[in-house]
């Protein structure tokens, strides 16, 4: 065991959990109507709890077990069978590697929350999120990070998919799942309500930015120059995409909004994620500069041309950003074109099929969407019996 590496990954694990709780919860919560903010918090918090347990039960074994095949890791490490405080994964305690990867498993289905806020059934959120993590996310992790079919020497050739911290594993899977749910679910009854608390949005985005250092820097799994470089390029891409988003917004609409600025931050972070272990700061600058414009145009296409109510732009920001960053690895000659594109296509097709089937199956068990009255009155009071704001107290 390496003490320095272990200490850094302990910190990185806390940082990645901080991204979901409270970062993503505040970012998404500020973007919805005041009558739905607590429901967003509930979704993020309860997904974190549920996925943690399921990761222990079977998720970690499916993703990183060594008793399966190229398609899945088997159930040999279910309930952390054979893993104790002295077991090593590389030069790290395996229990720490388990915890670090658990925080990734938490945030990925939590990202999907942004697609269905303000109209989804709470039972559907929990049932779908748990099953999706086990049946979609965990196998994809195995394919790319767990020695599966898309790694070096796999079905895509000697050089497999390059995805340092989750452009495909996290952002493409969550983005596509979000888009499919939004299409099946249908639009909100009222799509014109502005964010109720842009301050929450900024605070949440800032927390995500800080937490992303653990997300990308921690994926080096070592306290070394590679981790430092991953953190640096992550920051440069985020800063650049923030400014290009705001500038493009200013050119198009005459004003640069704060919500737009920080959405650009997330676009830059999602785009650099797969490439953060391979690119240099100048290449990160290029990725961020393009991401701020590309993801903003993707928002316009999804919302206004395709008329899909992906409420908080999960696919346009995370999905498009992750796919773009994955392709840029090949553009810069740091990965093989066939592997990068092949990985995107294979994982995309698998995610689409599994997500659609799960939506239909889970909808037979628990309602997919709340009724019209509940949606109009807001999910906070109708579903959870609470209000975020009591103006009379």
Tab-separated table of C-alpha atoms in Angstrom:
chain	number	residue	atom	x	y	z
A	1	UNK	CA	0.000	0.000	0.000
A	2	UNK	CA	1.149	3.519	-0.843
A	3	UNK	CA	0.257	5.938	1.945
A	4	UNK	CA	0.363	9.108	-0.162
A	5	UNK	CA	-1.848	7.639	-2.884
A	6	UNK	CA	-4.259	6.311	-0.279
A	7	UNK	CA	-4.521	9.688	1.445
A	8	UNK	CA	-5.257	11.444	-1.849
A	9	UNK	CA	-7.970	8.982	-2.907
A	10	UNK	CA	-9.619	9.299	0.506
A	11	UNK	CA	-9.878	13.045	-0.165
A	12	UNK	CA	-10.982	12.477	-3.770
A	13	UNK	CA	-13.743	10.132	-2.602
A	14	UNK	CA	-15.137	12.825	-0.324
A	15	UNK	CA	-14.908	15.381	-3.146
A	16	UNK	CA	-16.871	13.215	-5.581
A	17	UNK	CA	-19.614	12.574	-3.013
A	18	UNK	CA	-19.654	16.346	-2.431
A	19	UNK	CA	-20.530	16.730	-6.126
A	20	UNK	CA	-23.876	15.002	-5.624
A	21	UNK	CA	-24.501	16.044	-2.021
A	22	UNK	CA	-24.999	18.953	-1.982
A	23	UNK	CA	-23.538	20.198	-5.311
A	24	UNK	CA	-25.806	18.598	-7.912
A	25	UNK	CA	-28.830	18.843	-5.596
A	26	UNK	CA	-28.418	22.624	-5.282
A	27	UNK	CA	-27.603	23.086	-8.974
A	28	UNK	CA	-30.726	21.221	-10.077
A	29	UNK	CA	-32.870	22.488	-7.191
A	30	UNK	CA	-32.293	26.112	-8.079
A	31	UNK	CA	-33.375	25.540	-11.682
A	32	UNK	CA	-36.888	24.260	-10.882
A	33	UNK	CA	-39.981	26.009	-9.521
A	34	UNK	CA	-40.070	26.788	-5.792
A	35	UNK	CA	-42.815	24.210	-5.282
A	36	UNK	CA	-40.538	21.410	-6.555
A	37	UNK	CA	-37.154	22.159	-5.018
A	38	UNK	CA	-37.507	19.700	-2.129
A	39	UNK	CA	-38.468	16.915	-4.522
A	40	UNK	CA	-35.175	17.451	-6.386
A	41	UNK	CA	-33.287	17.319	-3.098
A	42	UNK	CA	-35.172	14.131	-2.197
A	43	UNK	CA	-34.314	12.532	-5.525
A	44	UNK	CA	-30.593	13.274	-5.244
A	45	UNK	CA	-30.319	12.318	-1.574
A	46	UNK	CA	-32.351	9.120	-1.788
A	47	UNK	CA	-30.528	7.972	-4.950
A	48	UNK	CA	-27.230	8.454	-3.081
A	49	UNK	CA	-28.494	6.258	-0.251
A	50	UNK	CA	-30.012	3.548	-2.442
A	51	UNK	CA	-27.109	3.275	-4.878
A	52	UNK	CA	-24.612	3.039	-2.013
A	53	UNK	CA	-26.368	-0.068	-0.725
A	54	UNK	CA	-26.790	-1.610	-4.182
A	55	UNK	CA	-23.130	-0.956	-4.992
A	56	UNK	CA	-22.251	-3.006	-1.921
A	57	UNK	CA	-24.757	-5.757	-2.714
A	58	UNK	CA	-23.794	-6.344	-6.356
A	59	UNK	CA	-22.795	-3.227	-8.297
A	60	UNK	CA	-19.107	-3.280	-7.395
A	61	UNK	CA	-18.827	-6.973	-8.194
A	62	UNK	CA	-20.537	-6.562	-11.584
A	63	UNK	CA	-18.182	-3.691	-12.435
A	64	UNK	CA	-14.871	-4.831	-10.944
A	65	UNK	CA	-15.268	-8.484	-10.063
A	66	UNK	CA	-12.819	-10.923	-11.584
A	67	UNK	CA	-15.011	-14.008	-11.738
A	68	UNK	CA	-17.129	-13.131	-14.744
A	69	UNK	CA	-16.217	-12.442	-18.363
A	70	UNK	CA	-15.606	-9.548	-20.717
A	71	UNK	CA	-19.263	-8.619	-20.364
A	72	UNK	CA	-19.544	-8.471	-16.572
A	73	UNK	CA	-17.480	-9.092	-13.478
A	74	UNK	CA	-19.696	-11.751	-11.954
A	75	UNK	CA	-20.969	-11.846	-8.360
A	76	UNK	CA	-17.834	-13.121	-6.649
A	77	UNK	CA	-17.390	-9.834	-4.770
A	78	UNK	CA	-21.059	-9.335	-3.887
A	79	UNK	CA	-21.374	-7.820	-0.416
A	80	UNK	CA	-17.575	-7.263	-0.653
A	81	UNK	CA	-16.945	-10.955	-0.258
A	82	UNK	CA	-13.214	-11.513	0.246
A	83	UNK	CA	-12.458	-7.818	0.748
A	84	UNK	CA	-11.201	-6.534	4.104
A	85	UNK	CA	-9.056	-3.658	5.350
A	86	UNK	CA	-5.850	-5.390	4.217
A	87	UNK	CA	-6.952	-6.355	0.697
A	88	UNK	CA	-5.227	-4.290	-2.003
A	89	UNK	CA	-6.329	-3.039	-5.411
A	90	UNK	CA	-3.071	-1.975	-7.013
A	91	UNK	CA	-1.339	-0.007	-4.276
A	92	UNK	CA	-4.611	1.158	-2.667
A	93	UNK	CA	-6.793	-0.574	-0.083
A	94	UNK	CA	-9.529	-2.235	-2.131
A	95	UNK	CA	-12.155	-0.976	0.303
A	96	UNK	CA	-11.072	2.567	-0.608
A	97	UNK	CA	-11.247	1.803	-4.342
A	98	UNK	CA	-14.744	0.428	-3.696
A	99	UNK	CA	-15.758	3.664	-1.946
A	100	UNK	CA	-14.225	5.895	-4.636
A	101	UNK	CA	-16.042	4.061	-7.419
A	102	UNK	CA	-19.238	4.080	-5.349
A	103	UNK	CA	-19.333	7.874	-5.536
A	104	UNK	CA	-19.247	7.624	-9.347
A	105	UNK	CA	-22.100	5.121	-9.243
A	106	UNK	CA	-24.048	7.589	-7.097
A	107	UNK	CA	-23.692	10.648	-9.305
A	108	UNK	CA	-24.404	8.935	-12.627
A	109	UNK	CA	-28.103	8.089	-12.037
A	110	UNK	CA	-28.396	11.331	-10.050
A	111	UNK	CA	-27.464	13.259	-13.204
A	112	UNK	CA	-30.527	11.765	-14.923
A	113	UNK	CA	-32.751	13.502	-12.336
A	114	UNK	CA	-32.519	16.715	-14.352
A	115	UNK	CA	-34.503	15.219	-17.225
A	116	UNK	CA	-37.678	14.332	-15.323
A	117	UNK	CA	-37.993	16.875	-12.496
A	118	UNK	CA	-41.358	18.472	-11.684
A	119	UNK	CA	-43.505	15.628	-13.087
A	120	UNK	CA	-42.094	12.212	-12.165
A	121	UNK	CA	-43.321	9.703	-9.600
A	122	UNK	CA	-41.022	9.244	-6.606
A	123	UNK	CA	-41.395	5.463	-6.661
A	124	UNK	CA	-40.309	5.413	-10.284
A	125	UNK	CA	-37.220	7.500	-9.474
A	126	UNK	CA	-35.944	5.035	-6.883
A	127	UNK	CA	-36.881	1.823	-8.686
A	128	UNK	CA	-35.526	2.942	-12.054
A	129	UNK	CA	-32.332	4.467	-10.635
A	130	UNK	CA	-31.422	1.340	-8.681
A	131	UNK	CA	-32.056	-1.054	-11.549
A	132	UNK	CA	-30.380	1.226	-14.094
A	133	UNK	CA	-27.212	1.424	-12.010
A	134	UNK	CA	-27.022	-2.369	-11.743
A	135	UNK	CA	-28.054	-3.304	-15.282
A	136	UNK	CA	-26.671	-0.421	-17.359
A	137	UNK	CA	-24.001	1.572	-15.512
A	138	UNK	CA	-22.146	-1.278	-13.768
A	139	UNK	CA	-21.700	-3.411	-16.927
A	140	UNK	CA	-20.409	-0.404	-18.888
A	141	UNK	CA	-17.918	0.301	-16.088
A	142	UNK	CA	-16.685	-3.277	-16.433
A	143	UNK	CA	-16.358	-2.976	-20.210
A	144	UNK	CA	-14.150	0.116	-20.042
A	145	UNK	CA	-12.535	0.287	-16.574
A	146	UNK	CA	-12.853	-3.275	-15.289
A	147	UNK	CA	-10.913	-5.191	-17.931
A	148	UNK	CA	-13.938	-5.922	-20.117
A	149	UNK	CA	-14.610	-6.034	-23.840
A	150	UNK	CA	-13.736	-2.407	-24.657
A	151	UNK	CA	-10.325	-2.287	-22.991
A	152	UNK	CA	-6.976	-2.822	-24.716
A	153	UNK	CA	-6.972	-6.082	-26.639
A	154	UNK	CA	-10.765	-6.274	-26.591
A	155	UNK	CA	-13.253	-6.239	-29.440
A	156	UNK	CA	-12.043	-2.847	-30.708
A	157	UNK	CA	-8.410	-3.874	-31.155
A	158	UNK	CA	-5.106	-3.649	-29.365
A	159	UNK	CA	-5.812	-0.058	-28.324
A	160	UNK	CA	-9.130	0.057	-26.539
A	161	UNK	CA	-11.360	2.932	-25.496
A	162	UNK	CA	-9.678	5.860	-23.777
A	163	UNK	CA	-12.052	7.267	-21.156
A	164	UNK	CA	-10.073	8.609	-18.240
A	165	UNK	CA	-12.818	9.634	-15.823
A	166	UNK	CA	-16.186	8.929	-17.415
A	167	UNK	CA	-17.025	10.699	-20.668
A	168	UNK	CA	-18.651	7.481	-21.869
A	169	UNK	CA	-19.098	5.624	-18.579
A	170	UNK	CA	-20.812	8.512	-16.766
A	171	UNK	CA	-21.817	11.312	-19.114
A	172	UNK	CA	-22.878	9.488	-22.283
A	173	UNK	CA	-24.852	6.866	-20.355
A	174	UNK	CA	-26.601	9.411	-18.104
A	175	UNK	CA	-27.216	11.830	-20.972
A	176	UNK	CA	-28.793	9.250	-23.269
A	177	UNK	CA	-30.882	7.780	-20.464
A	178	UNK	CA	-32.100	11.279	-19.605
A	179	UNK	CA	-33.076	11.979	-23.206
A	180	UNK	CA	-35.014	8.718	-23.526
A	181	UNK	CA	-36.881	9.261	-20.255
A	182	UNK	CA	-37.764	12.820	-21.310
A	183	UNK	CA	-39.230	11.550	-24.585
A	184	UNK	CA	-41.255	8.764	-22.943
A	185	UNK	CA	-42.399	10.959	-20.065
A	186	UNK	CA	-43.533	13.869	-22.222
A	187	UNK	CA	-43.196	17.596	-21.504
A	188	UNK	CA	-44.191	19.426	-18.349
A	189	UNK	CA	-47.564	21.157	-18.302
A	190	UNK	CA	-45.755	24.466	-17.828
A	191	UNK	CA	-42.361	24.731	-19.535
A	192	UNK	CA	-41.962	28.511	-19.301
A	193	UNK	CA	-41.314	28.987	-15.579
A	194	UNK	CA	-37.852	30.450	-14.926
A	195	UNK	CA	-35.404	29.054	-12.310
A	196	UNK	CA	-36.723	29.910	-8.866
A	197	UNK	CA	-33.301	30.454	-7.255
A	198	UNK	CA	-30.328	31.225	-9.540
A	199	UNK	CA	-28.245	31.658	-6.383
A	200	UNK	CA	-28.655	27.949	-5.637
A	201	UNK	CA	-27.614	27.220	-9.199
A	202	UNK	CA	-24.372	29.160	-8.839
A	203	UNK	CA	-23.548	27.625	-5.448
A	204	UNK	CA	-24.266	24.131	-6.743
A	205	UNK	CA	-22.159	24.676	-9.864
A	206	UNK	CA	-19.279	25.973	-7.748
A	207	UNK	CA	-19.468	22.856	-5.565
A	208	UNK	CA	-19.490	20.668	-8.662
A	209	UNK	CA	-16.415	22.485	-9.971
A	210	UNK	CA	-14.496	21.891	-6.742
A	211	UNK	CA	-15.706	18.298	-6.481
A	212	UNK	CA	-14.635	17.624	-10.059
A	213	UNK	CA	-10.996	17.824	-8.963
A	214	UNK	CA	-11.656	14.594	-7.068
A	215	UNK	CA	-13.591	13.166	-10.011
A	216	UNK	CA	-10.835	13.689	-12.574
A	217	UNK	CA	-7.730	14.044	-10.418
A	218	UNK	CA	-8.732	11.041	-8.331
A	219	UNK	CA	-9.116	8.900	-11.449
A	220	UNK	CA	-5.322	8.859	-11.696
A	221	UNK	CA	-5.519	6.660	-8.547
A	222	UNK	CA	-2.199	8.132	-7.422
A	223	UNK	CA	-0.804	11.276	-5.816
A	224	UNK	CA	1.518	12.233	-8.649
A	225	UNK	CA	2.055	14.587	-11.571
A	226	UNK	CA	-0.654	12.877	-13.597
A	227	UNK	CA	-3.242	13.745	-10.960
A	228	UNK	CA	-1.984	17.331	-10.839
A	229	UNK	CA	-2.203	17.622	-14.625
A	230	UNK	CA	-5.721	16.153	-14.655
A	231	UNK	CA	-6.827	18.732	-12.073
A	232	UNK	CA	-5.199	21.589	-13.983
A	233	UNK	CA	-6.703	20.756	-17.378
A	234	UNK	CA	-10.077	20.233	-15.696
A	235	UNK	CA	-9.941	23.753	-14.297
A	236	UNK	CA	-8.799	25.320	-17.570
A	237	UNK	CA	-11.574	23.668	-19.580
A	238	UNK	CA	-14.235	24.707	-17.065
A	239	UNK	CA	-13.047	28.316	-16.975
A	240	UNK	CA	-12.862	28.571	-20.758
A	241	UNK	CA	-16.255	26.991	-21.415
A	242	UNK	CA	-17.865	29.315	-18.865
A	243	UNK	CA	-16.647	32.354	-20.766
A	244	UNK	CA	-17.406	31.069	-24.259
A	245	UNK	CA	-20.936	30.108	-23.189
A	246	UNK	CA	-21.489	33.583	-21.730
A	247	UNK	CA	-19.975	35.303	-24.776
A	248	UNK	CA	-22.064	33.270	-27.207
A	249	UNK	CA	-25.167	34.017	-25.122
A	250	UNK	CA	-24.304	37.727	-25.195
A	251	UNK	CA	-23.910	37.658	-28.966
A	252	UNK	CA	-27.192	35.800	-29.526
A	253	UNK	CA	-29.451	37.392	-26.922
A	254	UNK	CA	-27.764	40.651	-25.938
A	255	UNK	CA	-27.178	39.561	-22.334
A	256	UNK	CA	-24.942	37.016	-20.613
A	257	UNK	CA	-26.805	35.323	-17.760
A	258	UNK	CA	-25.347	33.939	-14.564
A	259	UNK	CA	-27.221	30.658	-15.047
A	260	UNK	CA	-25.718	30.472	-18.540
A	261	UNK	CA	-22.230	31.174	-17.262
A	262	UNK	CA	-22.310	28.328	-14.737
A	263	UNK	CA	-24.022	25.956	-17.162
A	264	UNK	CA	-21.012	26.591	-19.384
A	265	UNK	CA	-18.850	25.565	-16.447
A	266	UNK	CA	-20.572	22.181	-16.282
A	267	UNK	CA	-20.288	21.777	-20.056
A	268	UNK	CA	-16.544	22.376	-19.843
A	269	UNK	CA	-16.191	19.941	-16.966
A	270	UNK	CA	-18.173	17.188	-18.695
A	271	UNK	CA	-16.213	17.662	-21.928
A	272	UNK	CA	-12.775	17.461	-20.330
A	273	UNK	CA	-13.648	14.435	-18.172
A	274	UNK	CA	-12.745	11.643	-20.633
A	275	UNK	CA	-9.633	13.485	-21.838
A	276	UNK	CA	-8.345	14.832	-18.525
A	277	UNK	CA	-5.699	12.131	-18.130
A	278	UNK	CA	-4.306	12.598	-21.642
A	279	UNK	CA	-4.405	16.240	-22.768
A	280	UNK	CA	-2.240	19.231	-21.902
A	281	UNK	CA	-3.507	22.667	-20.785
A	282	UNK	CA	-3.588	24.134	-24.315
A	283	UNK	CA	-5.629	21.193	-25.581
A	284	UNK	CA	-7.924	21.655	-22.564
A	285	UNK	CA	-8.323	25.302	-23.561
A	286	UNK	CA	-9.486	24.203	-27.005
A	287	UNK	CA	-11.913	21.634	-25.585
A	288	UNK	CA	-13.417	24.184	-23.212
A	289	UNK	CA	-13.697	26.882	-25.889
A	290	UNK	CA	-15.656	24.611	-28.206
A	291	UNK	CA	-17.762	23.034	-25.439
A	292	UNK	CA	-19.250	26.362	-24.341
A	293	UNK	CA	-20.692	26.930	-27.818
A	294	UNK	CA	-21.391	23.328	-28.814
A	295	UNK	CA	-23.389	22.424	-25.713
A	296	UNK	CA	-25.352	25.677	-25.874
A	297	UNK	CA	-26.363	24.907	-29.450
A	298	UNK	CA	-27.285	21.389	-28.353
A	299	UNK	CA	-29.645	22.912	-25.777
A	300	UNK	CA	-31.317	24.889	-28.567
A	301	UNK	CA	-31.670	21.810	-30.772
A	302	UNK	CA	-33.161	19.619	-28.031
A	303	UNK	CA	-35.504	22.277	-26.659
A	304	UNK	CA	-36.607	24.282	-29.667
A	305	UNK	CA	-36.093	22.104	-32.736
A	306	UNK	CA	-36.795	18.614	-31.417
A	307	UNK	CA	-39.226	19.960	-28.760
A	308	UNK	CA	-37.998	17.482	-26.149
A	309	UNK	CA	-38.467	18.582	-22.532
A	310	UNK	CA	-35.161	17.358	-21.113
A	311	UNK	CA	-35.930	19.798	-18.334
A	312	UNK	CA	-32.463	20.735	-17.077
A	313	UNK	CA	-30.570	19.933	-20.318
A	314	UNK	CA	-28.894	16.738	-19.136
A	315	UNK	CA	-28.243	15.352	-22.613
A	316	UNK	CA	-27.224	18.662	-24.169
A	317	UNK	CA	-24.681	19.427	-21.441
A	318	UNK	CA	-23.533	16.067	-20.065
A	319	UNK	CA	-24.288	13.749	-22.973
A	320	UNK	CA	-23.015	15.999	-25.756
A	321	UNK	CA	-20.100	17.179	-23.602
A	322	UNK	CA	-18.986	13.648	-22.737
A	323	UNK	CA	-19.288	12.477	-26.345
A	324	UNK	CA	-17.399	15.522	-27.629
A	325	UNK	CA	-14.557	15.063	-25.145
A	326	UNK	CA	-14.288	11.376	-26.027
A	327	UNK	CA	-13.942	12.208	-29.716
A	328	UNK	CA	-11.362	14.932	-28.992
A	329	UNK	CA	-9.026	12.273	-27.577
A	330	UNK	CA	-8.815	10.844	-31.107
A	331	UNK	CA	-8.652	14.303	-32.697
A	332	UNK	CA	-5.512	15.061	-30.682
A	333	UNK	CA	-4.039	11.674	-31.610
A	334	UNK	CA	-4.199	10.376	-28.037
A	335	UNK	CA	-6.487	7.469	-28.856
A	336	UNK	CA	-7.642	5.422	-31.837
A	337	UNK	CA	-10.574	6.708	-33.886
A	338	UNK	CA	-12.076	3.240	-34.250
A	339	UNK	CA	-11.932	2.631	-30.509
A	340	UNK	CA	-13.335	6.006	-29.499
A	341	UNK	CA	-16.205	6.001	-31.992
A	342	UNK	CA	-16.806	2.276	-31.542
A	343	UNK	CA	-17.002	2.673	-27.778
A	344	UNK	CA	-19.498	5.528	-28.093
A	345	UNK	CA	-21.707	3.557	-30.488
A	346	UNK	CA	-21.656	0.298	-28.520
A	347	UNK	CA	-22.293	1.921	-25.145
A	348	UNK	CA	-24.873	4.273	-26.661
A	349	UNK	CA	-26.865	1.435	-28.192
A	350	UNK	CA	-26.675	-0.661	-25.017
A	351	UNK	CA	-27.740	2.290	-22.853
A	352	UNK	CA	-30.676	3.145	-25.120
A	353	UNK	CA	-32.033	-0.401	-25.136
A	354	UNK	CA	-31.604	-1.042	-21.405
A	355	UNK	CA	-33.040	2.355	-20.465
A	356	UNK	CA	-36.132	1.987	-22.665
A	357	UNK	CA	-36.851	-1.537	-21.428
A	358	UNK	CA	-36.406	-0.487	-17.789
A	359	UNK	CA	-38.756	2.472	-18.217
A	360	UNK	CA	-41.487	0.205	-19.577
A	361	UNK	CA	-40.960	-2.494	-16.941
A	362	UNK	CA	-40.766	-0.117	-13.972
A	363	UNK	CA	-43.858	1.773	-15.206
A	364	UNK	CA	-45.785	-1.495	-14.744
A	365	UNK	CA	-44.778	-1.520	-11.071
A	366	UNK	CA	-45.082	2.137	-10.086
A	367	UNK	CA	-46.530	5.184	-11.890
A	368	UNK	CA	-44.090	6.908	-14.207
A	369	UNK	CA	-45.713	10.317	-13.934
A	370	UNK	CA	-47.755	12.119	-11.303
A	371	UNK	CA	-51.298	13.245	-12.094
A	372	UNK	CA	-52.094	16.701	-13.444
A	373	UNK	CA	-53.245	18.109	-10.102
A	374	UNK	CA	-50.078	16.977	-8.317
A	375	UNK	CA	-47.915	18.462	-11.048
A	376	UNK	CA	-49.768	21.781	-10.890
A	377	UNK	CA	-49.596	22.006	-7.101
A	378	UNK	CA	-45.959	20.929	-7.017
A	379	UNK	CA	-44.321	17.719	-5.888
A	380	UNK	CA	-43.023	19.094	-2.587
A	381	UNK	CA	-46.353	19.381	-0.800
A	382	UNK	CA	-48.301	16.805	-2.809
A	383	UNK	CA	-45.762	13.965	-2.636
A	384	UNK	CA	-43.545	14.764	0.343
A	385	UNK	CA	-45.835	16.873	2.557
A	386	UNK	CA	-43.353	19.726	2.926
A	387	UNK	CA	-42.688	23.196	1.601
A	388	UNK	CA	-39.227	24.616	0.932
A	389	UNK	CA	-40.314	28.116	1.849
A	390	UNK	CA	-42.894	29.172	4.452
A	391	UNK	CA	-43.398	32.896	3.982
A	392	UNK	CA	-45.729	33.166	6.978
A	393	UNK	CA	-43.241	31.982	9.586
